[in-house]
Amino acid sequence: MIVQKPTTSTNEPSATQAAYTLLRKMILTGELPAGEKLKIEKLRGILGTGASPVREALSLLTSDMLVERIDQKGFRAASASLKNFREILSLRCTMEDMALRQSVERATPDWEESLVLAHHRMQKTDRKENVQGFEEAHKVFHMQLLNNADSPVLLRFCSQLYDLNIRYRYLAAESVDYRKRNTAAEHRSILDAALRGDAEASAEALLDHYKRTGSYLEEALAAL
Amino acid sequence: MIVQKPTTSTNEPSATQAAYTLLRKMILTGELPAGEKLKIEKLRGILGTGASPVREALSLLTSDMLVERIDQKGFRAASASLKNFREILSLRCTMEDMALRQSVERATPDWEESLVLAHHRMQKTDRKENVQGFEEAHKVFHMQLLNNADSPVLLRFCSQLYDLNIRYRYLAAESVDYRKRNTAAEHRSILDAALRGDAEASAEALLDHYKRTGSYLEEALAAL
DNA sequence: GCTCCAAATAATATCGATTTTTATTGACTC
DNA sequence: GAGTCAATAAAAATCGATATTATTTGGAGC
């Protein structure tokens, strides 16, 4: 028998967890620029916490390839380059292709419903008004597409690569003109193919979506 | 001629680094069994260091998926299961296939020489006399095969998956009888194909090697 | 016997201070 | 000037102690 715990205690995350979440966001959005030295004392100030949680959060962020650690020389935000961007894009294409096919082939009503829901929420969020919110909903939708694949390690890789890619989206944010594109239609066609259980078509639509975005970003990132 | 890095013995590694290396080995070899709770105090005793380096090393090990961290409930060695083993094997096959093809297609004399060298060193090490040494040489050989692929993130994934797989090799160590196999011949045919620049044949030989090993281990791991 | 709750215990997480290492500066030599 | 080296400054790494949180234990009531 399952007994629900009272959970009276405040569910505040630990200082490490809070630091991890905030630093992660700061790196993804570019508030902490790629390649920047991450000094413990400075971050201590920003986060209002001791050195231990900061160090531990930074160590955890190396898992995500968002922070590089050099023994006895501290931490720095992972560097960005056009080459890295291309590698990420290429790997995403092969790995998400794999994951999406598995996911669609194992379709269940529950999964389909959660997918429709994620899509709806993303649709409802206006990118211009609320970039942060849109980016979150966008990630949820894309990960939900893959989520039905029974392969935790693969999904972890995909999630990591997604985040690494997002950083480049923020990097290129100013110069990219999203108005020229119809991403909504692209998302719709991925969703439709997935919902009718067509793994081949959904994978094709997904990769097309990524490659289009890739070309778009490529211009903006040429400076790197 | 390729010269191995002389390991810069002038400066000893930090306590964190030392803890990381040792804990990593202990988890890979099963000295710290899969799923086991990793108590800071206990590890402090083993490593003869403070709590901070231990915590930091454990945080770094989550990068490698060798340690799981649950906020405010500490760390534990990553759990092992037959399902996980199969997933690792499957992912390795697709990702190393990709990496090896890239690597072979970009072949250079330097790379070929380093490959021959890595193979020779592995050959020279007797598995029965020196398991630890053989495992190291074996990893160097396999990673060297892929090393010429110009894709750092892919190589990182392959290295991670390799280590996760090694753990299962140690788990199954007692019950598997390697005498029934001729892994030397398999390694040789991968090497030969790679050296003559035949990406297709080398990839095929590599995957065959992994699948054979997989079938072997599968029996031994049935208990999981 | 079973559940619920509170005290006691054990472990994690965090802090502040100290030690160790790296980076920088500036005088000195060639 | 360029290079070397010691002294200084800055930062990272580590320690020991404390605060916080989870887990266990031991009744009291039903």
XYZ file of C-alpha atoms (C1' of nucleotides) in Angstrom:
508
model
C 0.000 0.000 0.000
C 1.241 3.429 -0.908
C 1.215 5.959 1.880
C 1.336 9.596 0.954
C 3.836 11.508 3.006
C 2.523 14.624 4.740
C 5.144 16.798 3.016
C 4.550 19.528 5.550
C 8.131 20.629 5.215
C 8.846 23.473 2.841
C 9.969 22.090 -0.493
C 12.777 24.576 -0.907
C 15.570 23.300 -3.050
C 19.074 23.202 -1.651
C 21.452 26.077 -2.265
C 23.310 23.857 -4.709
C 20.139 23.134 -6.648
C 19.187 26.796 -6.769
C 22.667 27.740 -7.929
C 22.586 25.016 -10.557
C 19.272 26.175 -11.966
C 20.214 29.838 -12.057
C 23.696 29.355 -13.473
C 22.293 27.047 -16.094
C 19.824 29.660 -17.222
C 22.479 32.363 -17.219
C 24.716 30.301 -19.469
C 21.926 29.235 -21.824
C 20.694 32.783 -22.306
C 24.172 34.164 -22.710
C 24.089 36.261 -19.570
C 27.292 34.429 -18.800
C 28.996 34.567 -22.205
C 30.583 31.517 -23.791
C 34.186 31.040 -22.782
C 33.947 33.394 -19.802
C 35.919 32.627 -16.690
C 33.580 31.741 -13.853
C 35.142 32.974 -10.662
C 33.839 31.467 -7.483
C 33.931 34.725 -5.528
C 31.986 36.591 -8.168
C 29.315 33.916 -8.449
C 29.131 33.743 -4.669
C 28.154 37.388 -4.780
C 25.507 36.900 -7.451
C 23.999 33.844 -5.810
C 24.362 34.991 -2.231
C 25.729 31.679 -1.045
C 28.952 30.018 0.014
C 31.696 28.613 -2.140
C 30.727 24.968 -1.721
C 27.315 25.142 -3.407
C 28.775 27.211 -6.225
C 31.555 24.731 -6.863
C 29.165 21.826 -6.707
C 26.707 23.475 -9.091
C 29.526 24.168 -11.541
C 30.671 20.568 -11.280
C 27.162 19.413 -12.083
C 26.992 21.747 -15.049
C 29.968 20.009 -16.597
C 27.585 17.045 -16.984
C 25.632 19.146 -19.399
C 28.730 20.306 -21.251
C 27.783 23.856 -20.336
C 30.808 24.360 -18.100
C 34.393 23.299 -18.571
C 36.535 22.470 -15.605
C 40.297 22.666 -15.562
C 41.859 21.134 -12.509
C 43.271 23.790 -10.191
C 42.450 26.510 -12.679
C 38.771 26.806 -12.040
C 35.734 26.801 -14.270
C 34.634 28.574 -17.407
C 31.481 28.696 -19.481
C 31.754 26.258 -22.375
C 33.064 27.916 -25.474
C 30.959 28.341 -28.591
C 31.987 28.081 -32.194
C 30.451 27.593 -35.607
C 32.097 24.208 -35.742
C 30.540 23.196 -32.438
C 27.169 24.452 -33.617
C 27.349 22.296 -36.715
C 28.390 19.265 -34.740
C 25.499 19.706 -32.328
C 23.060 20.078 -35.194
C 24.370 17.000 -36.944
C 24.268 14.863 -33.821
C 20.779 16.043 -32.968
C 19.584 15.002 -36.382
C 20.785 11.437 -36.051
C 19.883 10.977 -32.407
C 16.487 12.597 -32.416
C 15.660 10.750 -35.592
C 16.351 7.524 -33.771
C 14.462 8.565 -30.667
C 11.439 9.898 -32.500
C 11.008 6.741 -34.534
C 11.114 4.609 -31.422
C 8.745 6.958 -29.669
C 6.155 6.989 -32.443
C 6.319 3.253 -32.897
C 5.416 2.740 -29.261
C 2.561 5.228 -29.314
C -0.075 5.051 -26.592
C -3.180 7.184 -26.006
C -1.593 8.783 -22.947
C 1.468 9.786 -24.861
C -0.600 11.202 -27.718
C -2.634 13.276 -25.294
C 0.418 14.684 -23.545
C 1.812 15.556 -26.953
C -1.298 17.435 -28.019
C -1.231 19.267 -24.722
C 2.413 20.252 -25.029
C 1.782 21.496 -28.533
C -1.209 23.527 -27.470
C 0.704 25.205 -24.681
C 3.545 26.089 -26.981
C 1.102 27.520 -29.530
C -0.519 29.660 -26.904
C 2.745 31.307 -25.887
C 3.807 34.278 -27.968
C 7.496 34.291 -28.664
C 7.718 38.046 -28.932
C 5.994 38.710 -25.642
C 7.605 35.965 -23.611
C 10.772 34.478 -25.060
C 11.637 32.645 -21.863
C 8.200 31.032 -21.630
C 8.154 30.102 -25.288
C 11.566 28.493 -25.103
C 10.441 26.373 -22.175
C 7.240 25.275 -23.882
C 9.180 24.606 -27.067
C 11.570 22.324 -25.268
C 8.740 20.484 -23.536
C 7.061 19.873 -26.888
C 10.191 18.610 -28.560
C 11.185 16.392 -25.672
C 7.661 15.059 -25.391
C 7.877 13.951 -28.995
C 10.818 11.733 -28.029
C 9.661 10.878 -24.568
C 7.895 7.685 -25.509
C 11.113 6.081 -26.679
C 12.115 3.537 -24.084
C 15.724 4.665 -23.911
C 16.690 6.909 -20.984
C 20.299 7.370 -22.006
C 19.364 8.376 -25.533
C 16.826 10.848 -24.172
C 19.424 12.296 -21.872
C 21.756 12.857 -24.788
C 18.966 14.464 -26.791
C 18.093 16.769 -23.917
C 21.726 17.790 -23.516
C 22.072 18.516 -27.202
C 18.824 20.461 -27.202
C 20.137 22.764 -24.496
C 23.462 23.233 -26.202
C 21.579 24.242 -29.310
C 19.345 26.664 -27.451
C 22.395 28.604 -26.439
C 23.139 29.298 -30.082
C 19.575 30.441 -30.590
C 20.070 33.065 -27.904
C 23.462 33.976 -29.356
C 21.869 34.659 -32.709
C 18.711 36.141 -31.272
C 19.245 39.727 -32.408
C 20.166 39.098 -35.983
C 17.732 36.316 -36.812
C 14.416 37.350 -38.248
C 11.938 34.661 -37.334
C 9.161 36.412 -39.203
C 10.436 35.005 -42.428
C 9.624 31.530 -41.212
C 6.557 29.545 -40.454
C 7.738 27.379 -37.593
C 4.160 26.874 -36.456
C 3.377 24.986 -39.643
C 6.504 22.895 -39.234
C 5.577 21.985 -35.677
C 2.071 21.166 -36.808
C 3.246 18.769 -39.473
C 5.582 16.988 -37.044
C 2.728 16.660 -34.582
C 0.251 15.418 -37.164
C 2.602 12.769 -38.495
C 3.405 11.601 -34.968
C -0.266 11.426 -34.004
C -1.169 9.288 -36.982
C 1.685 6.963 -36.075
C 3.771 7.658 -39.149
C 7.320 7.358 -37.822
C 8.912 7.911 -41.201
C 7.006 11.113 -41.957
C 7.370 12.560 -38.483
C 11.105 11.951 -38.473
C 11.391 13.543 -41.876
C 9.404 16.579 -40.758
C 11.497 16.905 -37.615
C 14.798 16.798 -39.435
C 13.510 19.257 -41.991
C 12.554 21.563 -39.123
C 16.030 21.336 -37.614
C 17.851 21.807 -40.879
C 15.813 24.881 -41.739
C 16.507 26.385 -38.342
C 20.142 25.428 -38.782
C 20.469 27.310 -42.050
C 18.833 30.309 -40.477
C 21.167 30.359 -37.518
C 24.216 29.620 -39.601
C 24.130 33.081 -41.143
C 23.773 34.796 -37.821
C 26.578 32.748 -36.312
C 29.031 33.285 -39.150
C 30.814 35.781 -36.939
C 31.864 33.093 -34.462
C 56.431 9.208 -34.783
C 53.928 9.603 -32.018
C 55.185 10.409 -28.570
C 52.970 9.716 -25.604
C 52.348 12.590 -23.248
C 54.794 12.354 -20.340
C 52.045 12.839 -17.727
C 53.675 16.021 -16.321
C 54.677 14.438 -13.048
C 55.939 17.732 -11.641
C 52.543 18.685 -10.226
C 50.345 16.243 -8.391
C 46.617 16.340 -9.024
C 44.201 18.024 -6.655
C 42.414 16.046 -3.976
C 39.249 16.315 -6.028
C 40.964 14.893 -9.080
C 42.478 12.058 -7.092
C 39.115 11.274 -5.528
C 37.454 11.388 -8.932
C 39.927 8.969 -10.459
C 39.798 6.512 -7.596
C 36.033 6.563 -7.159
C 35.619 6.139 -10.872
C 37.765 3.058 -10.863
C 35.995 1.655 -7.823
C 32.627 2.012 -9.516
C 33.780 0.621 -12.849
C 35.336 -2.437 -11.276
C 32.390 -3.037 -9.001
C 34.290 -2.401 -5.797
C 31.485 0.045 -5.158
C 28.514 -2.043 -6.276
C 25.811 -0.657 -8.537
C 23.026 1.053 -6.638
C 25.045 1.373 -3.434
C 24.589 4.409 -1.270
C 27.743 6.512 -1.298
C 28.083 8.107 2.112
C 30.361 11.089 2.327
C 31.809 10.140 5.702
C 32.666 6.637 4.566
C 34.330 7.845 1.373
C 36.172 10.503 3.340
C 37.704 7.678 5.323
C 38.699 5.681 2.249
C 40.134 8.673 0.421
C 41.672 10.381 3.441
C 40.368 13.781 2.497
C 37.716 16.314 3.455
C 34.066 16.357 2.501
C 34.386 19.025 -0.193
C 36.621 17.093 -2.596
C 34.486 13.996 -2.128
C 31.288 15.847 -2.938
C 32.868 17.536 -5.906
C 34.245 14.283 -7.272
C 30.823 12.675 -6.937
C 29.224 15.607 -8.712
C 31.698 15.194 -11.555
C 30.948 11.488 -11.743
C 27.317 12.247 -12.466
C 28.618 13.620 -15.786
C 29.664 10.120 -16.637
C 26.360 8.619 -15.529
C 28.301 6.563 -13.014
C 26.768 8.305 -10.005
C 23.221 9.434 -9.368
C 22.554 12.463 -7.248
C 19.315 13.102 -5.423
C 19.031 16.548 -3.953
C 19.337 16.467 -0.174
C 19.506 12.691 -0.168
C 23.063 12.272 -1.264
C 24.710 10.153 -3.909
C 24.601 6.544 -5.005
C 26.420 4.440 -7.559
C 24.406 4.248 -10.772
C 22.187 1.209 -10.855
C 22.714 -1.606 -13.319
C 20.133 -3.682 -15.144
C 19.860 -5.950 -18.139
C 17.703 -3.337 -19.803
C 20.346 -0.682 -19.271
C 23.016 -3.023 -20.595
C 21.058 -3.577 -23.796
C 20.444 0.118 -24.246
C 24.142 0.892 -23.832
C 25.073 -1.793 -26.335
C 22.552 -0.568 -28.871
C 23.624 3.062 -28.554
C 27.274 2.137 -28.801
C 26.629 0.307 -32.029
C 25.026 3.285 -33.741
C 27.341 5.929 -32.330
C 30.642 4.112 -32.730
C 29.597 3.096 -36.215
C 29.171 6.762 -37.049
C 32.420 7.790 -35.355
C 34.518 5.005 -36.854
C 33.387 5.757 -40.385
C 34.266 9.410 -39.976
C 37.565 8.485 -38.393
C 38.618 6.078 -41.129
C 37.560 8.445 -43.874
C 39.872 11.117 -42.510
C 42.813 8.769 -42.093
C 46.295 10.260 -41.788
C 49.695 8.563 -41.366
C 49.960 9.822 -37.779
C 46.604 8.372 -36.872
C 47.429 5.035 -38.488
C 50.683 4.835 -36.557
C 49.034 5.611 -33.241
C 46.480 2.936 -34.019
C 49.088 0.295 -34.722
C 50.853 1.267 -31.527
C 47.691 1.054 -29.425
C 46.936 -2.349 -30.908
C 50.423 -3.627 -30.228
C 50.302 -2.527 -26.597
C 46.963 -4.202 -26.096
C 48.244 -7.406 -27.687
C 51.243 -7.436 -25.407
C 49.141 -7.288 -22.252
C 47.870 -10.598 -20.985
C 44.321 -10.374 -19.755
C 44.724 -13.173 -17.245
C 47.819 -11.722 -15.635
C 46.785 -8.084 -15.594
C 43.079 -7.427 -16.060
C 43.392 -3.782 -15.089
C 46.183 -3.155 -17.546
C 44.441 -4.991 -20.334
C 41.218 -3.079 -19.817
C 43.101 0.199 -20.056
C 44.940 -0.795 -23.220
C 41.698 -2.120 -24.666
C 39.966 1.187 -24.131
C 42.861 3.122 -25.620
C 42.737 0.940 -28.722
C 38.998 1.291 -29.176
C 38.984 5.030 -28.561
C 41.956 5.475 -30.872
C 39.947 3.845 -33.632
C 37.378 6.631 -33.284
C 39.772 9.377 -32.355
C 40.303 10.659 -35.856
C 36.648 11.598 -36.234
C 36.430 15.364 -36.005
C 33.559 15.380 -33.553
C 34.434 15.985 -29.878
C 30.908 15.640 -28.564
C 30.358 12.350 -30.347
C 33.654 11.053 -28.989
C 32.673 12.092 -25.508
C 29.451 10.142 -25.786
C 31.317 7.109 -27.095
C 33.789 7.278 -24.241
C 30.987 7.521 -21.697
C 29.178 4.566 -23.199
C 32.393 2.569 -23.311
C 32.899 3.042 -19.591
C 29.320 2.187 -18.781
C 29.769 -1.007 -20.733
C 33.020 -1.883 -18.996
C 31.189 -1.964 -15.742
C 29.045 -4.804 -17.042
C 32.150 -6.630 -18.155
C 33.416 -6.584 -14.584
C 29.988 -7.569 -13.297
C 30.016 -10.638 -15.504
C 33.707 -11.315 -15.057
C 33.421 -14.517 -13.051
C 30.893 -16.324 -15.147
C 32.139 -15.406 -18.594
C 34.652 -17.722 -20.140
C 36.713 -15.708 -22.569
C 38.661 -18.732 -23.676
C 35.830 -19.709 -25.955
C 36.383 -16.595 -27.987
C 39.035 -15.243 -30.237
C 38.837 -11.548 -29.547
C 42.389 -11.087 -30.810
C 41.286 -12.078 -34.301
C 38.329 -9.712 -34.099
C 40.549 -6.828 -33.057
C 42.967 -7.670 -35.805
C 40.296 -7.581 -38.492
C 38.985 -4.218 -37.261
C 42.509 -2.849 -37.303
C 43.304 -4.208 -40.760
C 40.150 -2.795 -42.278
C 40.788 0.591 -40.681
C 44.403 0.666 -41.858
C 43.479 -0.017 -45.456
C 40.929 2.798 -45.255
C 37.879 0.602 -45.633
C 35.294 2.388 -43.501
C 32.515 -0.010 -44.385
C 34.450 -3.155 -43.506
C 35.931 -1.731 -40.317
C 32.530 -0.582 -39.082
C 31.096 -3.973 -39.853
C 33.896 -5.730 -38.007
C 33.536 -3.409 -35.030
C 29.812 -3.948 -34.716
C 30.274 -7.665 -35.085
C 32.823 -7.534 -32.263
C 30.397 -5.679 -30.005
C 27.465 -7.899 -30.787
C 29.435 -11.030 -30.077
C 30.632 -9.648 -26.771
C 27.065 -8.579 -26.066
C 25.689 -12.066 -26.561
C 28.378 -13.435 -24.327
C 27.669 -11.015 -21.528
C 23.927 -11.315 -21.895
C 23.978 -14.826 -20.454
C 26.103 -13.847 -17.523
C 23.929 -10.847 -16.784
C 20.624 -12.673 -16.964
C 20.536 -12.589 -13.175
C 20.184 -8.794 -13.125
C -1.047 -5.793 15.720
C -1.134 -1.348 13.484
C -0.788 3.629 12.645
C 0.679 8.049 13.976
C 3.641 11.217 16.019
C 7.675 13.129 18.329
C 12.195 12.732 20.008
C 16.764 10.950 18.875
C 20.040 9.793 15.553
C 22.499 9.916 11.293
C 23.578 11.901 7.148
C 23.600 15.739 4.013
C 24.480 20.439 2.977
C 26.542 24.709 4.000
C 29.519 28.197 5.952
C 33.796 30.806 7.207
C 38.533 30.483 7.521
C 42.900 28.562 6.005
C 46.058 26.426 2.877
C 47.763 25.703 -1.617
C 48.247 26.884 -6.248
C 48.252 29.934 -10.082
C 48.652 34.527 -12.175
C 50.728 39.053 -12.142
C 53.986 42.449 -11.295
C 58.353 44.676 -11.490
C 63.168 44.781 -10.777
C 67.319 42.800 -12.724
C 70.429 40.692 -16.227
C 72.090 39.947 -20.791
C 64.019 45.181 -25.537
C 63.306 40.127 -24.381
C 63.741 36.898 -20.997
C 64.261 35.305 -16.112
C 63.119 35.152 -11.467
C 61.465 36.395 -6.922
C 57.896 38.819 -4.487
C 53.227 39.935 -4.355
C 48.376 39.525 -5.381
C 44.566 36.803 -6.751
C 42.065 32.802 -7.122
C 41.178 27.963 -6.394
C 41.026 24.185 -3.345
C 40.502 22.349 1.025
C 39.477 21.839 5.890
C 36.869 21.683 10.287
C 32.809 23.008 12.375
C 27.949 24.047 12.199
C 23.301 24.178 10.448
C 19.827 21.741 7.997
C 17.386 17.931 6.506
C 16.224 12.982 6.307
C 15.801 8.638 8.662
C 15.151 5.759 12.425
C 13.443 4.640 16.905
C 10.310 4.127 20.590
C 6.287 4.629 22.711
C 0.935 6.217 23.110
C -3.415 5.533 21.491
C -6.730 2.788 18.986
